[in-house]
CSV table of C-alpha atoms in Angstrom, one decimal:
chain,number,residue,atom,x,y,z
A,8,MET,CA,37.3,182.2,24.2
A,9,LYS,CA,40.3,180.7,26.0
A,10,ILE,CA,41.0,181.3,29.6
A,11,GLU,CA,44.3,183.0,28.9
A,12,THR,CA,42.6,185.5,26.5
A,13,ARG,CA,39.9,186.3,29.1
A,14,LEU,CA,42.7,186.8,31.7
A,15,LYS,CA,44.5,189.3,29.6
A,16,ILE,CA,41.3,191.2,28.9
A,17,ALA,CA,40.6,191.2,32.6
A,18,ILE,CA,44.0,192.6,33.4
A,19,ILE,CA,43.6,195.4,30.9
A,20,LEU,CA,40.1,196.3,32.1
A,21,PHE,CA,41.4,196.3,35.8
A,22,ILE,CA,44.2,198.7,34.9
A,23,VAL,CA,41.8,201.0,33.0
A,24,PHE,CA,39.5,200.9,36.1
A,25,LEU,CA,42.4,201.9,38.4
A,26,ASP,CA,43.5,204.7,36.0
A,27,ALA,CA,39.9,206.1,36.0
A,28,ILE,CA,39.6,206.0,39.8
A,29,TRP,CA,43.0,207.6,40.3
A,30,PHE,CA,42.2,210.6,38.2
A,31,ALA,CA,40.1,211.9,41.1
A,32,PHE,CA,43.2,212.0,43.4
A,33,ASP,CA,46.0,213.5,41.3
A,34,ASN,CA,46.6,216.3,38.8
A,35,ILE,CA,47.0,214.3,35.6
A,36,GLN,CA,45.1,215.4,32.5
A,37,PHE,CA,44.3,213.0,29.7
A,38,ALA,CA,44.9,214.3,26.2
A,39,TRP,CA,42.0,212.7,24.3
A,40,ASN,CA,43.1,214.2,21.0
A,41,LYS,CA,46.3,212.2,21.3
A,42,ALA,CA,44.4,208.9,21.6
A,43,ILE,CA,43.1,208.9,18.0
A,44,VAL,CA,45.6,206.3,16.7
A,45,LEU,CA,44.6,203.8,19.4
A,46,MET,CA,40.9,204.5,18.9
A,47,PHE,CA,41.1,203.7,15.2
A,48,SER,CA,43.7,200.9,15.3
A,49,SER,CA,42.0,198.9,18.0
A,50,PRO,CA,38.7,198.2,16.0
A,51,VAL,CA,40.8,197.3,13.0
A,52,LEU,CA,42.8,194.8,14.9
A,53,LEU,CA,39.7,193.4,16.5
A,54,VAL,CA,38.1,192.8,13.1
A,55,ILE,CA,41.3,191.2,11.8
A,56,TRP,CA,41.4,188.9,14.8
A,57,ALA,CA,37.8,187.9,14.4
A,58,TYR,CA,38.2,187.3,10.6
A,59,TYR,CA,41.2,185.0,10.9
A,60,ALA,CA,39.8,183.2,14.0
A,61,ILE,CA,36.2,182.7,12.8
A,62,VAL,CA,36.2,182.9,9.0
A,63,ARG,CA,39.6,181.7,8.0
A,64,GLY,CA,40.4,179.5,11.0
A,65,GLU,CA,44.1,180.6,10.9
A,66,ALA,CA,45.3,180.5,14.5
A,67,GLY,CA,48.6,182.1,13.8
A,68,LEU,CA,47.4,185.2,12.1
A,69,ALA,CA,44.5,185.5,14.6
A,70,ALA,CA,47.0,185.3,17.5
A,71,MET,CA,49.1,188.0,15.8
A,72,ALA,CA,46.2,190.4,15.6
A,73,ARG,CA,44.9,189.6,19.1
A,74,GLU,CA,48.2,189.9,20.9
A,75,THR,CA,49.0,193.1,19.1
A,76,LEU,CA,45.7,194.5,20.1
A,77,PHE,CA,46.3,193.6,23.7
A,78,LEU,CA,49.8,195.0,23.6
A,79,LEU,CA,48.5,198.4,22.4
A,80,LEU,CA,45.7,198.6,24.9
A,81,PHE,CA,47.9,197.4,27.8
A,82,SER,CA,50.8,199.7,26.9
A,83,GLY,CA,48.6,202.7,27.0
A,84,ALA,CA,46.8,201.8,30.2
A,85,SER,CA,49.9,200.7,32.1
A,86,ALA,CA,51.9,203.8,31.0
A,87,LEU,CA,49.2,205.9,32.6
A,88,LEU,CA,49.2,203.8,35.7
A,89,SER,CA,53.0,204.4,36.0
A,90,TYR,CA,52.3,208.1,36.0
A,91,HIS,CA,49.7,207.7,38.8
A,92,VAL,CA,51.9,205.8,41.2
A,93,ILE,CA,54.6,208.5,41.0
A,94,THR,CA,52.1,210.8,42.7
A,95,LEU,CA,52.4,208.7,45.9
A,96,ASN,CA,55.6,210.8,46.3
A,97,LEU,CA,57.4,208.4,48.6
A,98,PRO,CA,61.1,209.1,49.5
A,99,LEU,CA,63.6,208.6,46.6
A,100,VAL,CA,66.0,205.7,46.9
A,101,ASP,CA,68.7,207.0,44.6
A,102,ASP,CA,71.3,207.4,47.4
A,103,GLU,CA,70.9,203.7,48.3
A,104,LEU,CA,71.1,202.7,44.6
A,105,VAL,CA,74.3,204.7,44.1
A,106,ALA,CA,75.8,203.0,47.2
A,107,ILE,CA,75.0,199.6,45.8
A,108,ASP,CA,76.6,200.5,42.4
A,109,ARG,CA,79.7,201.6,44.2
A,110,ALA,CA,79.8,198.5,46.3
A,111,LEU,CA,79.7,196.5,43.0
A,112,GLY,CA,82.5,198.7,41.5
A,113,PHE,CA,80.4,200.6,39.1
A,114,ASP,CA,81.0,204.3,38.5
A,115,TRP,CA,78.2,205.9,36.5
A,116,LEU,CA,80.0,209.1,35.7
A,117,THR,CA,83.0,207.2,34.2
A,118,TYR,CA,80.7,204.8,32.2
A,119,VAL,CA,78.7,207.7,30.7
A,120,GLY,CA,81.9,209.6,30.1
A,121,VAL,CA,82.9,207.1,27.5
A,122,ALA,CA,79.9,208.0,25.4
A,123,ASN,CA,80.5,211.7,26.0
A,124,ASP,CA,84.0,211.3,24.6
A,125,SER,CA,82.8,209.6,21.4
A,126,ALA,CA,80.0,210.9,19.1
A,127,LEU,CA,79.8,207.4,17.4
A,128,ILE,CA,79.3,205.6,20.7
A,129,GLY,CA,76.6,208.1,21.7
A,130,ASP,CA,74.7,207.7,18.4
A,131,LEU,CA,74.9,203.9,18.5
A,132,SER,CA,73.7,204.0,22.1
A,133,SER,CA,70.7,206.0,21.2
A,134,LEU,CA,70.0,203.7,18.2
A,135,PHE,CA,70.0,200.5,20.3
A,136,TYR,CA,68.1,202.0,23.3
A,137,ILE,CA,65.0,202.8,21.2
A,138,ALA,CA,64.9,199.2,20.0
A,139,ALA,CA,63.2,197.8,23.2
A,140,LEU,CA,59.5,198.6,22.6
A,141,PRO,CA,59.5,198.0,18.8
A,142,SER,CA,61.2,194.6,19.4
A,143,VAL,CA,58.2,193.5,21.5
A,144,ALA,CA,55.8,194.3,18.7
A,145,LEU,CA,58.1,192.7,16.1
A,146,ALA,CA,58.4,189.5,18.2
A,147,ILE,CA,54.6,189.2,18.5
A,148,ALA,CA,54.4,189.4,14.7
A,149,VAL,CA,57.3,187.0,13.9
A,150,LEU,CA,56.6,184.2,16.4
A,151,PRO,CA,53.2,183.2,15.1
A,152,LEU,CA,54.6,183.3,11.5
A,153,ALA,CA,57.4,180.9,12.7
A,154,GLY,CA,54.8,178.5,14.1
A,155,LYS,CA,55.3,179.7,17.7
A,156,THR,CA,51.8,181.0,18.5
A,157,ASP,CA,52.0,179.8,22.1
A,158,ARG,CA,55.3,181.6,22.5
A,159,ALA,CA,53.8,184.9,21.3
A,160,GLU,CA,51.0,184.5,23.9
A,161,GLU,CA,53.6,183.7,26.6
A,162,LEU,CA,55.6,186.8,25.6
A,163,LEU,CA,52.7,189.2,26.0
A,164,LEU,CA,51.7,187.7,29.3
A,165,ALA,CA,55.3,188.1,30.5
A,166,VAL,CA,55.3,191.7,29.3
A,167,MET,CA,52.1,192.3,31.3
A,168,ILE,CA,53.5,190.7,34.5
A,169,GLY,CA,56.8,192.5,34.2
A,170,ALA,CA,55.2,195.9,33.7
A,171,LEU,CA,52.8,195.5,36.6
A,172,ALA,CA,55.6,194.4,38.9
A,173,ALA,CA,57.9,197.2,37.7
A,174,ILE,CA,55.1,199.8,38.3
A,175,ALA,CA,54.4,198.4,41.8
A,176,VAL,CA,58.1,198.5,42.8
A,177,SER,CA,58.6,202.0,41.3
A,178,GLY,CA,55.7,203.3,43.4
A,179,VAL,CA,57.1,201.9,46.6
A,180,LEU,CA,60.8,202.5,45.8
A,181,PRO,CA,60.8,205.5,43.5
A,182,ALA,CA,64.0,206.7,42.0
A,183,SER,CA,64.8,209.7,39.7
A,184,GLY,CA,67.6,207.8,38.0
A,185,ALA,CA,71.4,208.3,37.9
A,186,LEU,CA,71.3,211.3,35.5
A,187,ALA,CA,69.1,213.3,37.8
A,188,HIS,CA,71.1,212.3,40.8
A,189,PHE,CA,74.5,213.3,39.3
A,190,ARG,CA,73.3,216.3,37.3
A,191,ASP,CA,75.2,218.7,39.6
A,192,ALA,CA,78.4,216.7,39.8
A,193,PRO,CA,81.5,218.8,39.1
A,194,GLY,CA,82.6,218.7,35.5
A,195,PHE,CA,79.6,216.6,34.4
A,196,SER,CA,78.0,217.4,31.0
A,197,MET,CA,75.6,215.6,28.7
A,198,GLU,CA,77.5,215.9,25.5
A,199,ASN,CA,76.1,212.6,24.2
A,200,ARG,CA,72.6,214.1,24.3
A,201,PRO,CA,70.8,211.1,25.9
A,202,LEU,CA,67.3,210.2,24.9
A,203,VAL,CA,66.1,210.3,28.5
A,204,ASP,CA,67.5,213.7,29.5
A,205,LEU,CA,66.4,216.1,32.3
A,206,LYS,CA,63.7,217.6,30.1
A,207,TYR,CA,62.3,214.1,29.4
A,208,MET,CA,62.2,213.4,33.1
A,209,GLN,CA,60.5,216.7,34.1
A,210,PRO,CA,57.0,215.1,34.3
A,211,PHE,CA,58.4,212.8,37.0
A,212,PHE,CA,59.3,215.8,39.2
A,213,ASP,CA,56.0,217.6,38.4
A,214,LEU,CA,54.0,214.6,39.4
A,215,ARG,CA,55.8,214.3,42.7
A,216,ASP,CA,55.2,218.0,43.3
A,217,GLY,CA,51.6,217.8,42.5
A,218,ASN,CA,51.8,220.0,39.4
A,219,PRO,CA,49.5,219.5,36.4
A,220,VAL,CA,50.8,216.9,33.9
A,221,LEU,CA,49.4,216.1,30.5
A,222,PHE,CA,49.4,212.5,29.6
A,223,ALA,CA,49.4,211.8,25.8
A,224,LEU,CA,49.0,208.2,24.5
A,225,SER,CA,50.8,209.2,21.3
A,226,GLN,CA,53.9,210.1,23.4
A,227,PRO,CA,53.9,208.2,26.7
A,228,LYS,CA,57.1,208.6,28.6
A,229,GLY,CA,58.7,205.8,30.5
A,230,LEU,CA,59.4,207.3,33.9
A,231,ILE,CA,60.2,204.1,35.8
A,232,ALA,CA,63.9,204.2,36.9
A,233,PHE,CA,64.0,201.2,39.3
A,234,PRO,CA,63.8,198.5,38.1
A,235,SER,CA,64.7,199.2,34.5
A,236,TYR,CA,61.7,198.1,32.4
A,237,HIS,CA,63.9,198.5,29.3
A,238,VAL,CA,66.2,195.7,30.5
A,239,ALA,CA,63.2,193.6,31.6
A,240,LEU,CA,61.7,193.8,28.1
A,241,GLY,CA,65.1,193.0,26.5
A,242,VAL,CA,65.3,189.8,28.6
A,243,ILE,CA,61.7,188.9,28.0
A,244,VAL,CA,62.0,189.2,24.2
A,245,THR,CA,65.3,187.3,24.1
A,246,LEU,CA,63.8,184.4,26.1
A,247,ALA,CA,60.9,184.3,23.7
A,248,PHE,CA,63.3,182.9,21.1
A,249,ARG,CA,65.1,180.5,23.5
A,250,ASP,CA,64.6,177.4,21.3
A,251,MET,CA,65.0,179.2,18.0
A,252,PRO,CA,68.8,179.4,17.6
A,253,ARG,CA,68.8,181.2,14.2
A,254,LEU,CA,66.8,184.0,15.6
A,255,LEU,CA,68.0,183.9,19.2
A,256,VAL,CA,71.6,185.0,18.3
A,257,PRO,CA,70.7,188.3,16.6
A,258,VAL,CA,67.9,189.0,19.0
A,259,ALA,CA,70.2,188.4,22.0
A,260,LEU,CA,72.9,190.6,20.4
A,261,VAL,CA,70.5,193.5,19.8
A,262,ASN,CA,69.0,193.3,23.3
A,263,GLY,CA,72.4,192.8,24.9
A,264,ALA,CA,73.6,196.0,23.3
A,265,MET,CA,70.4,197.8,24.3
A,266,ILE,CA,70.9,196.7,27.9
A,267,LEU,CA,74.4,198.2,27.9
A,268,THR,CA,72.9,201.6,26.8
A,269,THR,CA,70.5,201.9,29.7
A,270,PRO,CA,72.9,203.9,31.9
A,271,ILE,CA,73.8,206.2,29.0
A,272,ASP,CA,70.5,206.9,27.2
A,273,GLY,CA,68.2,205.8,30.0
A,274,GLY,CA,70.0,207.5,32.8
A,275,HIS,CA,69.8,204.3,34.9
A,276,HIS,CA,71.9,203.1,37.8
A,277,MET,CA,73.6,199.8,37.1
A,278,VAL,CA,71.5,198.2,39.8
A,279,ASP,CA,68.4,199.3,37.9
A,280,GLY,CA,69.5,197.1,35.1
A,281,ILE,CA,70.3,194.1,37.3
A,282,ALA,CA,66.9,194.4,38.9
A,283,GLY,CA,65.3,194.6,35.5
A,284,ALA,CA,67.1,191.5,34.3
A,285,VAL,CA,65.9,189.6,37.3
A,286,LEU,CA,62.4,190.9,36.8
A,287,GLY,CA,62.5,189.8,33.1
A,288,VAL,CA,63.4,186.2,34.0
A,289,ALA,CA,60.9,186.1,36.8
A,290,ALA,CA,58.1,187.4,34.5
A,291,VAL,CA,58.8,184.8,31.8
A,292,ARG,CA,58.8,182.0,34.5
A,293,ALA,CA,55.6,183.3,36.0
A,294,ALA,CA,53.9,183.5,32.6
A,295,ALA,CA,55.0,180.0,31.7
A,296,ALA,CA,53.7,178.7,35.1
A,297,ILE,CA,50.4,180.5,34.7
A,298,ARG,CA,49.9,179.2,31.2
A,299,ALA,CA,50.8,175.6,32.3
A,300,ALA,CA,48.2,175.8,35.1
A,301,ILE,CA,45.6,177.0,32.6
A,302,ALA,CA,46.5,174.2,30.2
A,303,ARG,CA,46.1,171.6,32.9
A,304,HIS,CA,42.7,173.0,33.9
A,305,GLU,CA,41.5,173.1,30.3
A,306,GLN,CA,42.7,169.5,29.8
A,307,ALA,CA,40.9,168.4,32.9
A,308,VAL,CA,37.7,170.0,31.8
A,309,GLY,CA,38.1,168.5,28.3
A,310,ARG,CA,38.5,165.0,29.8
A,311,ARG,CA,35.5,165.3,32.0
A,312,PRO,CA,32.7,163.1,30.6
A,313,VAL,CA,29.5,164.9,29.6
A,314,LYS,CA,26.5,162.5,29.9
A,315,SER,CA,23.7,162.6,27.4
A,316,LEU,CA,20.1,162.2,28.3
A,317,SER,CA,20.0,158.6,27.1
A,318,GLN,CA,23.1,157.8,29.2
A,319,MET,CA,21.6,159.3,32.3
A,320,THR,CA,18.4,157.3,31.9
A,321,SER,CA,19.9,154.1,30.6
A,322,GLY,CA,20.1,152.7,34.1
A,323,CYS,CA,16.4,153.4,34.9
A,324,SER,CA,13.7,150.7,34.5
A,325,SER,CA,10.0,150.7,35.3
A,326,ARG,CA,8.0,147.9,36.9
A,327,VAL,CA,4.6,147.5,35.3
A,328,SER,CA,2.0,145.4,37.0
A,329,GLY,CA,-0.7,145.7,34.4
A,330,PRO,CA,-1.8,147.5,31.3
A,331,GLY,CA,-1.2,151.3,31.8
A,332,LYS,CA,-0.2,150.8,35.4
A,333,SER,CA,3.4,151.6,36.7
A,334,THR,CA,4.1,150.4,40.1
A,335,GLY,CA,7.5,152.1,40.4
A,336,HIS,CA,11.0,152.5,38.9
A,337,SER,CA,14.6,152.3,39.9
A,338,CYS,CA,17.6,154.1,38.5
A,339,GLY,CA,21.3,153.4,38.8
A,340,PRO,CA,24.0,151.2,37.4
A,341,ARG,CA,23.0,147.6,37.1
A,342,SER,CA,24.7,145.2,39.6
A,343,ALA,CA,26.4,142.1,38.5
A,344,THR,CA,23.6,140.0,39.8
A,345,GLY,CA,20.6,142.4,39.7
A,346,THR,CA,18.2,142.8,36.8
A,347,GLY,CA,17.3,146.5,37.1
A,348,ARG,CA,17.1,147.7,40.7
A,349,GLY,CA,20.7,148.9,40.7
A,350,ALA,CA,23.3,148.9,43.4
A,351,ALA,CA,21.1,150.7,46.0
A,352,ALA,CA,19.0,147.6,46.7
A,353,GLY,CA,20.7,146.7,49.8
């Protein structure tokens, strides 16, 4: 098993361990009956991975099954971890984020007002916003089929790095999002019916207040406001096709449109999106650097000579003084002038 594969398994197991420990300190309840799909799909993907890797020897299809399996397991475990960190209940930073938006000339109420004034824009916004998560799974399936197995592996590692970084930042710098911040603004209404509305965000406030919250794997809610993980995913997926121009253009257009919808349907501040874009680029660079380091290590190990028993004993000779009598032996590389004692003679 490759080092990168073991690393991803270790990351998933570590997050599951943190989740299990954290249950003792908060009021989150796990809905086991909502984990049935994951419980059944995971063994199936595991069997498909083993079949194509061991029986058929098809690296592309094996990678597709393996990375999809890891994506499902990681997504569930990391979503639960994002719930746990909210219970830290640190002070919200929305006021500071709004101030940064204003300094950059962005007015959230005006921006969202455009969608409120047009039902078509509101519907298109919702359509593009939901494309983020499916696009990751689709990319992991398409890249191996296009002969880019390594890129699919890099993509998932970047998704993992980006998620863990976003969760950590959201725990230290929690934000409720622009929608919650401006909900009482005079004349404001949510006529565009955003996907992430106040009802959707209610678990965020319940977790901060210590109220019981049910976590369902079948319907995990993305409660991270800063940085925008939606934007980070859009950047990560787009960069996965960076040297495939025929696919890069449509992927970039879809994800670019999705990024523009994050203030409308995600209730994000603009600075959330900027931070998410930076996070996405950083996650891809970090994943590429880690994979390069692993490759160098594996190449170094592969070049290291492995001596056989005959090679290890080829430099040894025995000095026999008579029948059945050995008076000694010497081991080591023969010198240019010596006849068997080796280089240690003097």
